[in-house]
mmCIF file of C-alpha atoms in Angstrom:
data_model
loop_
_atom_site.group_PDB
_atom_site.id
_atom_site.type_symbol
_atom_site.label_atom_id
_atom_site.label_comp_id
_atom_site.label_asym_id
_atom_site.label_seq_id
_atom_site.Cartn_x
_atom_site.Cartn_y
_atom_site.Cartn_z
ATOM 1 C CA UNK A 1 -25.513 -13.023 -2.073
ATOM 2 C CA UNK A 2 -25.574 -10.266 -4.144
ATOM 3 C CA UNK A 3 -22.953 -7.246 -4.042
ATOM 4 C CA UNK A 4 -25.491 -4.645 -1.656
ATOM 5 C CA UNK A 5 -25.822 -8.430 0.587
ATOM 6 C CA UNK A 6 -22.690 -8.680 0.947
ATOM 7 C CA UNK A 7 -21.464 -5.421 1.883
ATOM 8 C CA UNK A 8 -24.347 -4.725 4.284
ATOM 9 C CA UNK A 9 -23.341 -7.437 6.459
ATOM 10 C CA UNK A 10 -19.798 -6.591 6.248
ATOM 11 C CA UNK A 11 -18.848 -8.429 4.117
ATOM 12 C CA UNK A 12 -16.233 -8.599 1.430
ATOM 13 C CA UNK A 13 -16.301 -8.672 -2.534
ATOM 14 C CA UNK A 14 -13.491 -11.012 -4.585
ATOM 15 C CA UNK A 15 -12.649 -10.399 -7.798
ATOM 16 C CA UNK A 16 -14.549 -12.305 -9.647
ATOM 17 C CA UNK A 17 -18.061 -11.292 -7.778
ATOM 18 C CA UNK A 18 -20.558 -9.120 -10.163
ATOM 19 C CA UNK A 19 -20.634 -5.623 -8.715
ATOM 20 C CA UNK A 20 -21.627 -2.013 -10.048
ATOM 21 C CA UNK A 21 -19.781 -0.436 -12.710
ATOM 22 C CA UNK A 22 -19.459 2.217 -9.655
ATOM 23 C CA UNK A 23 -17.764 0.889 -7.310
ATOM 24 C CA UNK A 24 -14.719 -1.328 -10.253
ATOM 25 C CA UNK A 25 -14.044 1.976 -11.389
ATOM 26 C CA UNK A 26 -13.599 4.095 -8.102
ATOM 27 C CA UNK A 27 -11.102 0.751 -6.558
ATOM 28 C CA UNK A 28 -9.596 1.151 -10.261
ATOM 29 C CA UNK A 29 -8.699 4.593 -9.388
ATOM 30 C CA UNK A 30 -7.733 4.483 -5.941
ATOM 31 C CA UNK A 31 -5.801 1.701 -5.791
ATOM 32 C CA UNK A 32 -3.646 3.147 -8.368
ATOM 33 C CA UNK A 33 -3.519 6.195 -7.834
ATOM 34 C CA UNK A 34 -2.313 4.768 -4.116
ATOM 35 C CA UNK A 35 0.130 2.123 -6.179
ATOM 36 C CA UNK A 36 1.400 5.146 -8.478
ATOM 37 C CA UNK A 37 1.879 7.124 -4.804
ATOM 38 C CA UNK A 38 4.131 4.199 -3.857
ATOM 39 C CA UNK A 39 6.958 4.217 -6.410
ATOM 40 C CA UNK A 40 6.825 7.692 -6.992
ATOM 41 C CA UNK A 41 7.416 8.147 -3.361
ATOM 42 C CA UNK A 42 10.747 6.350 -3.857
ATOM 43 C CA UNK A 43 12.515 9.613 -5.749
ATOM 44 C CA UNK A 44 12.102 12.071 -2.713
ATOM 45 C CA UNK A 45 13.683 9.358 0.037
ATOM 46 C CA UNK A 46 16.008 8.255 -2.964
ATOM 47 C CA UNK A 47 17.286 11.225 -3.296
ATOM 48 C CA UNK A 48 19.314 10.702 -0.040
ATOM 49 C CA UNK A 49 20.794 7.451 0.012
ATOM 50 C CA UNK A 50 24.478 8.050 -1.472
ATOM 51 C CA UNK A 51 24.146 11.124 1.051
ATOM 52 C CA UNK A 52 22.680 9.087 4.638
ATOM 53 C CA UNK A 53 25.463 9.905 7.211
ATOM 54 C CA UNK A 54 26.279 6.161 7.913
ATOM 55 C CA UNK A 55 26.384 2.727 6.302
ATOM 56 C CA UNK A 56 23.241 2.093 8.694
ATOM 57 C CA UNK A 57 21.275 4.898 8.134
ATOM 58 C CA UNK A 58 21.960 3.808 3.738
ATOM 59 C CA UNK A 59 20.715 0.074 4.833
ATOM 60 C CA UNK A 60 17.826 1.053 6.218
ATOM 61 C CA UNK A 61 17.289 3.727 4.105
ATOM 62 C CA UNK A 62 17.634 1.232 0.826
ATOM 63 C CA UNK A 63 15.582 -1.467 2.668
ATOM 64 C CA UNK A 64 13.044 1.244 2.706
ATOM 65 C CA UNK A 65 12.483 2.272 -0.248
ATOM 66 C CA UNK A 66 12.953 -1.205 -1.533
ATOM 67 C CA UNK A 67 9.690 -1.963 0.368
ATOM 68 C CA UNK A 68 7.982 1.048 -1.329
ATOM 69 C CA UNK A 69 8.441 -0.419 -4.533
ATOM 70 C CA UNK A 70 6.807 -3.880 -2.408
ATOM 71 C CA UNK A 71 4.053 -1.890 -2.032
ATOM 72 C CA UNK A 72 3.267 -0.457 -5.422
ATOM 73 C CA UNK A 73 3.656 -4.460 -6.848
ATOM 74 C CA UNK A 74 1.104 -5.219 -4.252
ATOM 75 C CA UNK A 75 -1.290 -2.287 -4.877
ATOM 76 C CA UNK A 76 -0.608 -2.859 -8.890
ATOM 77 C CA UNK A 77 -1.842 -6.833 -8.513
ATOM 78 C CA UNK A 78 -4.832 -5.769 -6.431
ATOM 79 C CA UNK A 79 -6.176 -3.047 -9.575
ATOM 80 C CA UNK A 80 -5.264 -6.153 -11.972
ATOM 81 C CA UNK A 81 -7.927 -8.781 -9.966
ATOM 82 C CA UNK A 82 -10.577 -5.653 -11.175
ATOM 83 C CA UNK A 83 -9.593 -6.365 -14.738
ATOM 84 C CA UNK A 84 -7.185 -3.642 -15.759
ATOM 85 C CA UNK A 85 -3.550 -4.009 -16.542
ATOM 86 C CA UNK A 86 -0.756 -2.884 -15.071
ATOM 87 C CA UNK A 87 1.184 -1.430 -17.961
ATOM 88 C CA UNK A 88 -1.956 0.683 -18.880
ATOM 89 C CA UNK A 89 -2.126 1.435 -15.550
ATOM 90 C CA UNK A 90 1.185 3.074 -16.190
ATOM 91 C CA UNK A 91 0.791 4.611 -19.054
ATOM 92 C CA UNK A 92 -1.642 6.541 -18.007
ATOM 93 C CA UNK A 93 0.978 7.947 -14.895
ATOM 94 C CA UNK A 94 3.051 9.172 -17.332
ATOM 95 C CA UNK A 95 0.373 10.634 -19.654
ATOM 96 C CA UNK A 96 -0.503 12.407 -16.426
ATOM 97 C CA UNK A 97 -4.018 11.189 -16.493
ATOM 98 C CA UNK A 98 -3.725 9.480 -12.724
ATOM 99 C CA UNK A 99 -2.730 11.252 -10.152
ATOM 100 C CA UNK A 100 -0.818 10.243 -7.144
ATOM 101 C CA UNK A 101 0.048 11.188 -3.519
ATOM 102 C CA UNK A 102 0.582 15.171 -3.600
ATOM 103 C CA UNK A 103 3.013 14.891 -0.794
ATOM 104 C CA UNK A 104 5.523 13.476 -3.641
ATOM 105 C CA UNK A 105 5.876 16.810 -4.794
ATOM 106 C CA UNK A 106 7.970 18.280 -2.196
ATOM 107 C CA UNK A 107 11.548 18.421 -2.371
ATOM 108 C CA UNK A 108 13.489 16.541 0.260
ATOM 109 C CA UNK A 109 16.083 19.353 1.248
ATOM 110 C CA UNK A 110 18.247 17.770 4.055
ATOM 111 C CA UNK A 111 18.949 14.900 5.893
ATOM 112 C CA UNK A 112 16.326 15.740 8.035
ATOM 113 C CA UNK A 113 13.654 15.139 5.762
ATOM 114 C CA UNK A 114 14.012 12.313 5.594
ATOM 115 C CA UNK A 115 12.989 11.453 9.153
ATOM 116 C CA UNK A 116 10.343 14.029 8.436
ATOM 117 C CA UNK A 117 8.750 11.965 5.791
ATOM 118 C CA UNK A 118 9.054 8.463 8.102
ATOM 119 C CA UNK A 119 7.548 10.245 11.185
ATOM 120 C CA UNK A 120 4.614 12.271 9.418
ATOM 121 C CA UNK A 121 4.421 10.981 6.016
ATOM 122 C CA UNK A 122 4.610 7.557 6.507
ATOM 123 C CA UNK A 123 2.542 8.404 9.922
ATOM 124 C CA UNK A 124 -0.225 9.972 8.146
ATOM 125 C CA UNK A 125 -0.290 6.930 5.573
ATOM 126 C CA UNK A 126 -0.676 4.334 8.573
ATOM 127 C CA UNK A 127 -3.278 5.887 9.880
ATOM 128 C CA UNK A 128 -4.926 6.405 6.554
ATOM 129 C CA UNK A 129 -4.137 2.624 5.559
ATOM 130 C CA UNK A 130 -4.940 0.855 8.691
ATOM 131 C CA UNK A 131 -8.955 1.419 8.649
ATOM 132 C CA UNK A 132 -8.547 0.300 4.614
ATOM 133 C CA UNK A 133 -7.204 -3.249 6.176
ATOM 134 C CA UNK A 134 -11.175 -3.428 6.727
ATOM 135 C CA UNK A 135 -12.098 -2.683 2.988
ATOM 136 C CA UNK A 136 -14.711 -3.970 1.474
ATOM 137 C CA UNK A 137 -12.978 -4.891 -1.651
ATOM 138 C CA UNK A 138 -10.652 -8.438 -0.477
ATOM 139 C CA UNK A 139 -7.233 -7.952 -2.682
ATOM 140 C CA UNK A 140 -6.895 -4.089 -2.057
ATOM 141 C CA UNK A 141 -7.676 -5.139 1.759
ATOM 142 C CA UNK A 142 -5.114 -7.883 1.473
ATOM 143 C CA UNK A 143 -2.915 -5.887 0.443
ATOM 144 C CA UNK A 144 -2.889 -3.485 2.760
ATOM 145 C CA UNK A 145 -2.683 -5.935 5.972
ATOM 146 C CA UNK A 146 0.672 -6.544 4.178
ATOM 147 C CA UNK A 147 1.474 -2.340 3.919
ATOM 148 C CA UNK A 148 0.722 -2.101 6.934
ATOM 149 C CA UNK A 149 2.760 -4.357 8.543
ATOM 150 C CA UNK A 150 5.865 -2.668 6.873
ATOM 151 C CA UNK A 151 4.636 0.725 7.517
ATOM 152 C CA UNK A 152 5.316 0.815 10.639
ATOM 153 C CA UNK A 153 9.007 0.019 10.508
ATOM 154 C CA UNK A 154 9.607 3.832 8.399
ATOM 155 C CA UNK A 155 7.199 5.630 10.639
ATOM 156 C CA UNK A 156 9.900 4.208 13.525
ATOM 157 C CA UNK A 157 12.650 4.737 11.384
ATOM 158 C CA UNK A 158 11.680 8.316 10.645
ATOM 159 C CA UNK A 159 11.463 9.165 14.305
ATOM 160 C CA UNK A 160 14.622 7.664 14.859
ATOM 161 C CA UNK A 161 16.738 9.766 12.538
ATOM 162 C CA UNK A 162 14.613 13.064 13.784
ATOM 163 C CA UNK A 163 15.741 11.789 17.292
ATOM 164 C CA UNK A 164 19.316 12.041 16.365
ATOM 165 C CA UNK A 165 18.826 15.458 15.181
ATOM 166 C CA UNK A 166 16.721 16.589 18.550
ATOM 167 C CA UNK A 167 19.859 15.411 20.819
ATOM 168 C CA UNK A 168 22.585 16.726 18.483
ATOM 169 C CA UNK A 169 24.559 20.063 17.822
ATOM 170 C CA UNK A 170 21.813 23.503 17.797
ATOM 171 C CA UNK A 171 22.753 23.261 13.811
ATOM 172 C CA UNK A 172 20.994 19.514 13.744
ATOM 173 C CA UNK A 173 18.524 20.316 16.126
ATOM 174 C CA UNK A 174 17.674 24.363 13.908
ATOM 175 C CA UNK A 175 17.442 20.717 10.310
ATOM 176 C CA UNK A 176 15.015 19.086 12.302
ATOM 177 C CA UNK A 177 12.680 22.006 13.028
ATOM 178 C CA UNK A 178 13.397 23.673 10.229
ATOM 179 C CA UNK A 179 11.991 19.873 7.941
ATOM 180 C CA UNK A 180 8.938 19.373 10.657
ATOM 181 C CA UNK A 181 7.920 23.413 9.450
ATOM 182 C CA UNK A 182 8.704 22.102 6.112
ATOM 183 C CA UNK A 183 6.594 18.844 5.651
ATOM 184 C CA UNK A 184 3.810 19.671 8.932
ATOM 185 C CA UNK A 185 0.978 21.288 6.785
ATOM 186 C CA UNK A 186 1.578 18.557 3.216
ATOM 187 C CA UNK A 187 1.012 16.451 5.994
ATOM 188 C CA UNK A 188 -2.133 17.072 7.129
ATOM 189 C CA UNK A 189 -3.269 17.710 3.348
ATOM 190 C CA UNK A 190 -2.553 13.920 2.586
ATOM 191 C CA UNK A 191 -6.280 13.194 4.573
ATOM 192 C CA UNK A 192 -7.594 15.125 1.221
ATOM 193 C CA UNK A 193 -10.057 18.060 1.114
ATOM 194 C CA UNK A 194 -12.819 19.223 4.007
ATOM 195 C CA UNK A 195 -15.402 16.928 4.534
ATOM 196 C CA UNK A 196 -17.726 19.295 3.218
ATOM 197 C CA UNK A 197 -15.472 19.248 0.195
ATOM 198 C CA UNK A 198 -14.751 16.249 -0.117
ATOM 199 C CA UNK A 199 -16.267 14.625 -3.811
ATOM 200 C CA UNK A 200 -16.015 10.990 -3.456
ATOM 201 C CA UNK A 201 -16.384 9.814 0.123
ATOM 202 C CA UNK A 202 -20.025 9.738 0.601
ATOM 203 C CA UNK A 203 -20.165 7.002 -2.242
ATOM 204 C CA UNK A 204 -17.140 5.480 -1.463
ATOM 205 C CA UNK A 205 -18.621 4.942 2.993
ATOM 206 C CA UNK A 206 -21.508 3.502 1.596
ATOM 207 C CA UNK A 207 -19.523 0.991 -0.624
ATOM 208 C CA UNK A 208 -17.118 -0.211 2.319
ATOM 209 C CA UNK A 209 -13.986 1.314 0.368
ATOM 210 C CA UNK A 210 -13.764 4.380 2.930
ATOM 211 C CA UNK A 211 -14.594 3.513 7.089
ATOM 212 C CA UNK A 212 -13.740 7.131 8.059
ATOM 213 C CA UNK A 213 -13.927 10.988 6.665
ATOM 214 C CA UNK A 214 -11.314 13.002 5.708
ATOM 215 C CA UNK A 215 -11.734 15.422 9.627
ATOM 216 C CA UNK A 216 -11.646 12.225 11.271
ATOM 217 C CA UNK A 217 -8.044 10.316 10.180
ATOM 218 C CA UNK A 218 -6.851 14.105 9.883
ATOM 219 C CA UNK A 219 -7.416 15.317 13.690
ATOM 220 C CA UNK A 220 -6.607 11.378 14.748
ATOM 221 C CA UNK A 221 -3.158 11.863 13.461
ATOM 222 C CA UNK A 222 -2.762 15.445 14.932
ATOM 223 C CA UNK A 223 -3.591 13.498 18.137
ATOM 224 C CA UNK A 224 -1.068 11.190 17.768
ATOM 225 C CA UNK A 225 1.609 13.113 16.202
ATOM 226 C CA UNK A 226 1.957 16.184 18.805
ATOM 227 C CA UNK A 227 2.659 14.480 21.927
ATOM 228 C CA UNK A 228 5.767 12.829 19.734
ATOM 229 C CA UNK A 229 6.943 16.102 18.818
ATOM 230 C CA UNK A 230 7.247 16.347 22.815
ATOM 231 C CA UNK A 231 9.453 14.031 23.041
ATOM 232 C CA UNK A 232 11.731 15.134 19.833
ATOM 233 C CA UNK A 233 11.552 18.854 21.551
ATOM 234 C CA UNK A 234 9.525 20.434 18.413
ATOM 235 C CA UNK A 235 7.321 22.783 17.707
ATOM 236 C CA UNK A 236 4.429 21.860 16.335
ATOM 237 C CA UNK A 237 4.098 25.002 13.268
ATOM 238 C CA UNK A 238 0.766 26.375 14.187
ATOM 239 C CA UNK A 239 -0.032 29.119 16.491
ATOM 240 C CA UNK A 240 -3.666 27.767 16.836
ATOM 241 C CA UNK A 241 -2.992 24.275 18.761
ATOM 242 C CA UNK A 242 -4.643 24.404 21.851
ATOM 243 C CA UNK A 243 -5.448 21.164 23.961
ATOM 244 C CA UNK A 244 -9.489 20.715 24.330
ATOM 245 C CA UNK A 245 -11.728 17.559 25.631
ATOM 246 C CA UNK A 246 -9.333 15.112 24.587
ATOM 247 C CA UNK A 247 -8.448 16.185 20.983
ATOM 248 C CA UNK A 248 -5.754 18.799 19.932
ATOM 249 C CA UNK A 249 -7.615 21.602 18.097
ATOM 250 C CA UNK A 250 -5.606 22.670 15.256
ATOM 251 C CA UNK A 251 -5.049 25.411 12.223
ATOM 252 C CA UNK A 252 -6.341 23.822 8.779
ATOM 253 C CA UNK A 253 -4.746 24.139 6.443
ATOM 254 C CA UNK A 254 -4.373 25.911 3.394
ATOM 255 C CA UNK A 255 -6.297 23.435 1.059
ATOM 256 C CA UNK A 256 -5.692 25.891 -1.705
ATOM 257 C CA UNK A 257 -2.338 25.196 -1.857
ATOM 258 C CA UNK A 258 -3.239 21.630 -2.299
ATOM 259 C CA UNK A 259 -5.520 22.215 -5.184
ATOM 260 C CA UNK A 260 -2.778 23.693 -6.579
ATOM 261 C CA UNK A 261 0.161 20.731 -5.774
ATOM 262 C CA UNK A 262 -3.031 18.401 -7.310
ATOM 263 C CA UNK A 263 -3.156 20.371 -10.510
ATOM 264 C CA UNK A 264 0.776 20.091 -11.498
ATOM 265 C CA UNK A 265 2.048 23.276 -9.960
ATOM 266 C CA UNK A 266 4.225 21.881 -6.685
ATOM 267 C CA UNK A 267 7.793 23.069 -6.523
ATOM 268 C CA UNK A 268 8.721 18.365 -8.074
ATOM 269 C CA UNK A 269 5.811 17.993 -10.256
ATOM 270 C CA UNK A 270 7.717 17.998 -13.839
ATOM 271 C CA UNK A 271 10.602 16.786 -12.003
ATOM 272 C CA UNK A 272 8.879 13.086 -10.671
ATOM 273 C CA UNK A 273 6.898 12.476 -13.751
ATOM 274 C CA UNK A 274 9.839 13.175 -16.231
ATOM 275 C CA UNK A 275 12.507 10.696 -13.596
ATOM 276 C CA UNK A 276 9.526 8.224 -13.396
ATOM 277 C CA UNK A 277 9.163 7.968 -17.165
ATOM 278 C CA UNK A 278 12.512 7.842 -17.928
ATOM 279 C CA UNK A 279 13.356 5.201 -15.494
ATOM 280 C CA UNK A 280 10.559 3.510 -17.669
ATOM 281 C CA UNK A 281 12.172 3.848 -20.773
ATOM 282 C CA UNK A 282 15.463 2.977 -19.261
ATOM 283 C CA UNK A 283 14.383 -0.486 -18.036
ATOM 284 C CA UNK A 284 12.433 -1.353 -21.041
ATOM 285 C CA UNK A 285 16.114 -2.997 -22.592
ATOM 286 C CA UNK A 286 15.678 -4.872 -19.488
ATOM 287 C CA UNK A 287 11.880 -6.185 -20.430
ATOM 288 C CA UNK A 288 13.175 -7.249 -23.570
ATOM 289 C CA UNK A 289 16.327 -9.021 -23.079
ATOM 290 C CA UNK A 290 13.884 -11.371 -20.322
ATOM 291 C CA UNK A 291 11.239 -11.576 -22.307
ATOM 292 C CA UNK A 292 13.501 -12.331 -25.382
ATOM 293 C CA UNK A 293 15.222 -15.440 -22.964
ATOM 294 C CA UNK A 294 11.772 -16.649 -21.864
ATOM 295 C CA UNK A 295 11.040 -16.867 -25.555
ATOM 296 C CA UNK A 296 14.312 -18.806 -26.640
ATOM 297 C CA UNK A 297 14.117 -21.097 -23.575
ATOM 298 C CA UNK A 298 10.653 -21.856 -24.501
ATOM 299 C CA UNK A 299 11.462 -22.362 -27.648
ATOM 300 C CA UNK A 300 13.716 -25.385 -26.690
ATOM 301 C CA UNK A 301 11.830 -26.502 -24.454
ATOM 302 C CA UNK A 302 9.320 -27.141 -27.196
ATOM 303 C CA UNK A 303 11.828 -28.558 -29.963
ATOM 304 C CA UNK A 304 13.661 -30.985 -26.627
ATOM 305 C CA UNK A 305 10.046 -32.429 -26.553
ATOM 306 C CA UNK B 1 5.279 -6.991 -24.250
ATOM 307 C CA UNK B 2 2.724 -8.678 -21.787
ATOM 308 C CA UNK B 3 4.584 -10.608 -18.830
ATOM 309 C CA UNK B 4 2.266 -12.921 -17.767
ATOM 310 C CA UNK B 5 1.042 -12.862 -14.301
ATOM 311 C CA UNK B 6 1.678 -15.438 -12.094
ATOM 312 C CA UNK B 7 0.437 -15.748 -8.533
ATOM 313 C CA UNK B 8 2.027 -16.759 -5.770
ATOM 314 C CA UNK B 9 2.061 -19.447 -2.626
ATOM 315 C CA UNK B 10 4.610 -19.357 0.184
ATOM 316 C CA UNK B 11 4.785 -21.721 2.954
ATOM 317 C CA UNK B 12 5.875 -19.266 5.985
ATOM 318 C CA UNK B 13 7.375 -22.561 7.952
ATOM 319 C CA UNK B 14 8.352 -26.256 8.170
ATOM 320 C CA UNK B 15 4.959 -27.957 8.895
ATOM 321 C CA UNK B 16 2.661 -25.747 6.732
ATOM 322 C CA UNK B 17 1.433 -26.291 3.946
ATOM 323 C CA UNK B 18 1.721 -23.224 0.912
ATOM 324 C CA UNK B 19 -0.794 -20.360 1.311
ATOM 325 C CA UNK B 20 -1.479 -17.721 -1.152
ATOM 326 C CA UNK B 21 -0.283 -14.309 -0.509
ATOM 327 C CA UNK B 22 -0.451 -12.517 -3.993
ATOM 328 C CA UNK B 23 0.614 -12.237 -7.580
ATOM 329 C CA UNK B 24 3.214 -10.244 -9.785
ATOM 330 C CA UNK B 25 4.677 -10.359 -13.532
ATOM 331 C CA UNK B 26 7.528 -11.587 -14.517
ATOM 332 C CA UNK B 27 8.719 -12.878 -18.202
ATOM 333 C CA UNK B 28 9.165 -16.442 -16.837
ATOM 334 C CA UNK B 29 9.119 -19.018 -13.444
ATOM 335 C CA UNK B 30 12.783 -18.360 -12.775
ATOM 336 C CA UNK B 31 12.295 -14.921 -12.687
ATOM 337 C CA UNK B 32 8.764 -15.177 -11.002
ATOM 338 C CA UNK B 33 10.300 -17.506 -8.389
ATOM 339 C CA UNK B 34 13.376 -14.547 -7.686
ATOM 340 C CA UNK B 35 11.230 -11.533 -8.155
ATOM 341 C CA UNK B 36 8.552 -13.322 -5.250
ATOM 342 C CA UNK B 37 11.783 -14.108 -3.197
ATOM 343 C CA UNK B 38 12.720 -10.011 -3.620
ATOM 344 C CA UNK B 39 8.636 -9.257 -3.068
ATOM 345 C CA UNK B 40 6.820 -11.570 -0.745
ATOM 346 C CA UNK B 41 9.491 -12.807 1.765
ATOM 347 C CA UNK B 42 11.746 -9.436 2.489
ATOM 348 C CA UNK B 43 11.200 -10.131 5.811
ATOM 349 C CA UNK B 44 11.658 -13.985 6.272
ATOM 350 C CA UNK B 45 8.261 -14.550 5.510
ATOM 351 C CA UNK B 46 8.717 -18.106 3.722
ATOM 352 C CA UNK B 47 10.701 -21.470 3.399
ATOM 353 C CA UNK B 48 9.379 -22.396 0.377
ATOM 354 C CA UNK B 49 7.434 -19.934 -2.449
ATOM 355 C CA UNK B 50 5.371 -21.241 -5.100
ATOM 356 C CA UNK B 51 4.474 -19.858 -8.695
ATOM 357 C CA UNK B 52 1.656 -20.995 -10.944
ATOM 358 C CA UNK B 53 0.663 -19.470 -14.123
ATOM 359 C CA UNK B 54 -2.583 -17.257 -12.964
ATOM 360 C CA UNK B 55 -4.024 -18.908 -16.906
ATOM 361 C CA UNK B 56 -3.235 -22.069 -15.742
ATOM 362 C CA UNK B 57 -5.823 -22.111 -13.092
ATOM 363 C CA UNK B 58 -8.789 -23.173 -13.146
ATOM 364 C CA UNK B 59 -10.892 -21.537 -10.404
ATOM 365 C CA UNK B 60 -15.078 -22.279 -10.183
ATOM 366 C CA UNK B 61 -17.617 -19.910 -10.992
ATOM 367 C CA UNK B 62 -18.869 -17.391 -8.140
ATOM 368 C CA UNK B 63 -21.790 -16.961 -10.298
ATOM 369 C CA UNK B 64 -22.589 -21.029 -9.998
ATOM 370 C CA UNK B 65 -21.652 -20.993 -5.911
ATOM 371 C CA UNK B 66 -24.609 -21.441 -4.559
ATOM 372 C CA UNK B 67 -25.475 -24.728 -7.203
ATOM 373 C CA UNK B 68 -22.294 -26.222 -6.616
ATOM 374 C CA UNK B 69 -22.103 -26.152 -3.080
ATOM 375 C CA UNK B 70 -25.140 -26.926 -2.437
ATOM 376 C CA UNK B 71 -24.889 -30.832 -1.826
ATOM 377 C CA UNK B 72 -22.308 -30.446 1.152
ATOM 378 C CA UNK B 73 -25.553 -27.863 2.525
ATOM 379 C CA UNK B 74 -27.694 -30.509 3.522
ATOM 380 C CA UNK B 75 -25.371 -33.352 5.236
ATOM 381 C CA UNK B 76 -25.235 -31.670 8.502
ATOM 382 C CA UNK B 77 -24.328 -35.224 9.896
ATOM 383 C CA UNK B 78 -21.103 -34.808 8.320
ATOM 384 C CA UNK B 79 -19.914 -32.970 11.785
ATOM 385 C CA UNK B 80 -19.622 -34.867 14.962
ATOM 386 C CA UNK B 81 -21.776 -32.941 16.582
ATOM 387 C CA UNK B 82 -25.015 -33.971 15.176
ATOM 388 C CA UNK B 83 -24.540 -37.019 17.286
ATOM 389 C CA UNK B 84 -26.325 -37.041 20.439
ATOM 390 C CA UNK B 85 -24.128 -38.619 22.753
ATOM 391 C CA UNK B 86 -25.851 -40.702 25.771
ATOM 392 C CA UNK B 87 -24.282 -39.172 29.474
ATOM 393 C CA UNK B 88 -21.813 -40.015 30.662
ATOM 394 C CA UNK B 89 -20.357 -41.751 27.488
ATOM 395 C CA UNK B 90 -16.631 -40.741 27.197
ATOM 396 C CA UNK B 91 -13.479 -40.362 24.897
ATOM 397 C CA UNK B 92 -16.320 -40.616 21.943
#
């Protein structure tokens, strides 16, 4: 069966199948950007590991940050099935030629931000990623199945942090509200520009890479999240929010901010990238030592044989 | 320095066969196994792991998949449902 027939039958494309160049390029760009987001996303949360308020919270946060590294690996592996090298993708990230999700360019100022990231950012990521489990490219879809299973723990732990704070002192509750105020709009922007302004959407839908439009997913996220905010006793910072015909109507985020952060002008863009590059360089000796050891062992085996 | 690619297979519990779960880079087999444990069995997903160098796998080609799998196409008599069983015959 050829490419288009497979897509039309809602079948899956596998690595060595023939595929249009544009399909391959779109997937490489999207999967790489997704992978970069996972590993850059370790930074805002890693910022709080040493300051988590209890051993339990610390253990959970470490497990979550470790998961993000794992998600990055699944995704880099999926991208490699399309004929690129992970090392080259990392170079593209480090030189700023490939992007990661803009949400990670915002700082984590208080412990409540860790709650808001889990609840809102991972919540938005789940809404984006669940349809990707049915993406037409097999390795990407399979990676997403694993990622989604693990994300649901992330979202719940974030909600639990905020729930605890919202039942605490006035100051703790204010801290939770402040985190929601700061993360709400950037979370809505995670779904990308409005449909009318989205450049890649139409072709991606035709190829079965994308299953729902940006605005559809954004609406789904708002409908899911607003009632959860009520349980937390926190106020969603949108005066335009009204419930109507089974959906929450909401104010459109200011997308000029998104474009500005994508361009590199967010609060933490430089810090995130320079930290990432430094971590990669600082780890070079470990990779070199492991390779040298592997070489030595292989040579010994050779001479013994 | 390019670390070789390894394919990872996990037996999720005793009694089941190993299933391909993904791949990773590692300098040697020992490191590949350790990384596979950390990446693919963080939630007790496995009781046994195989790692195989991706370059050591020989695979059938998707270009020839029609011809390659053709021989099985016209042998429906290999399935029990091919045979008509007279009414009243049991345990067959």
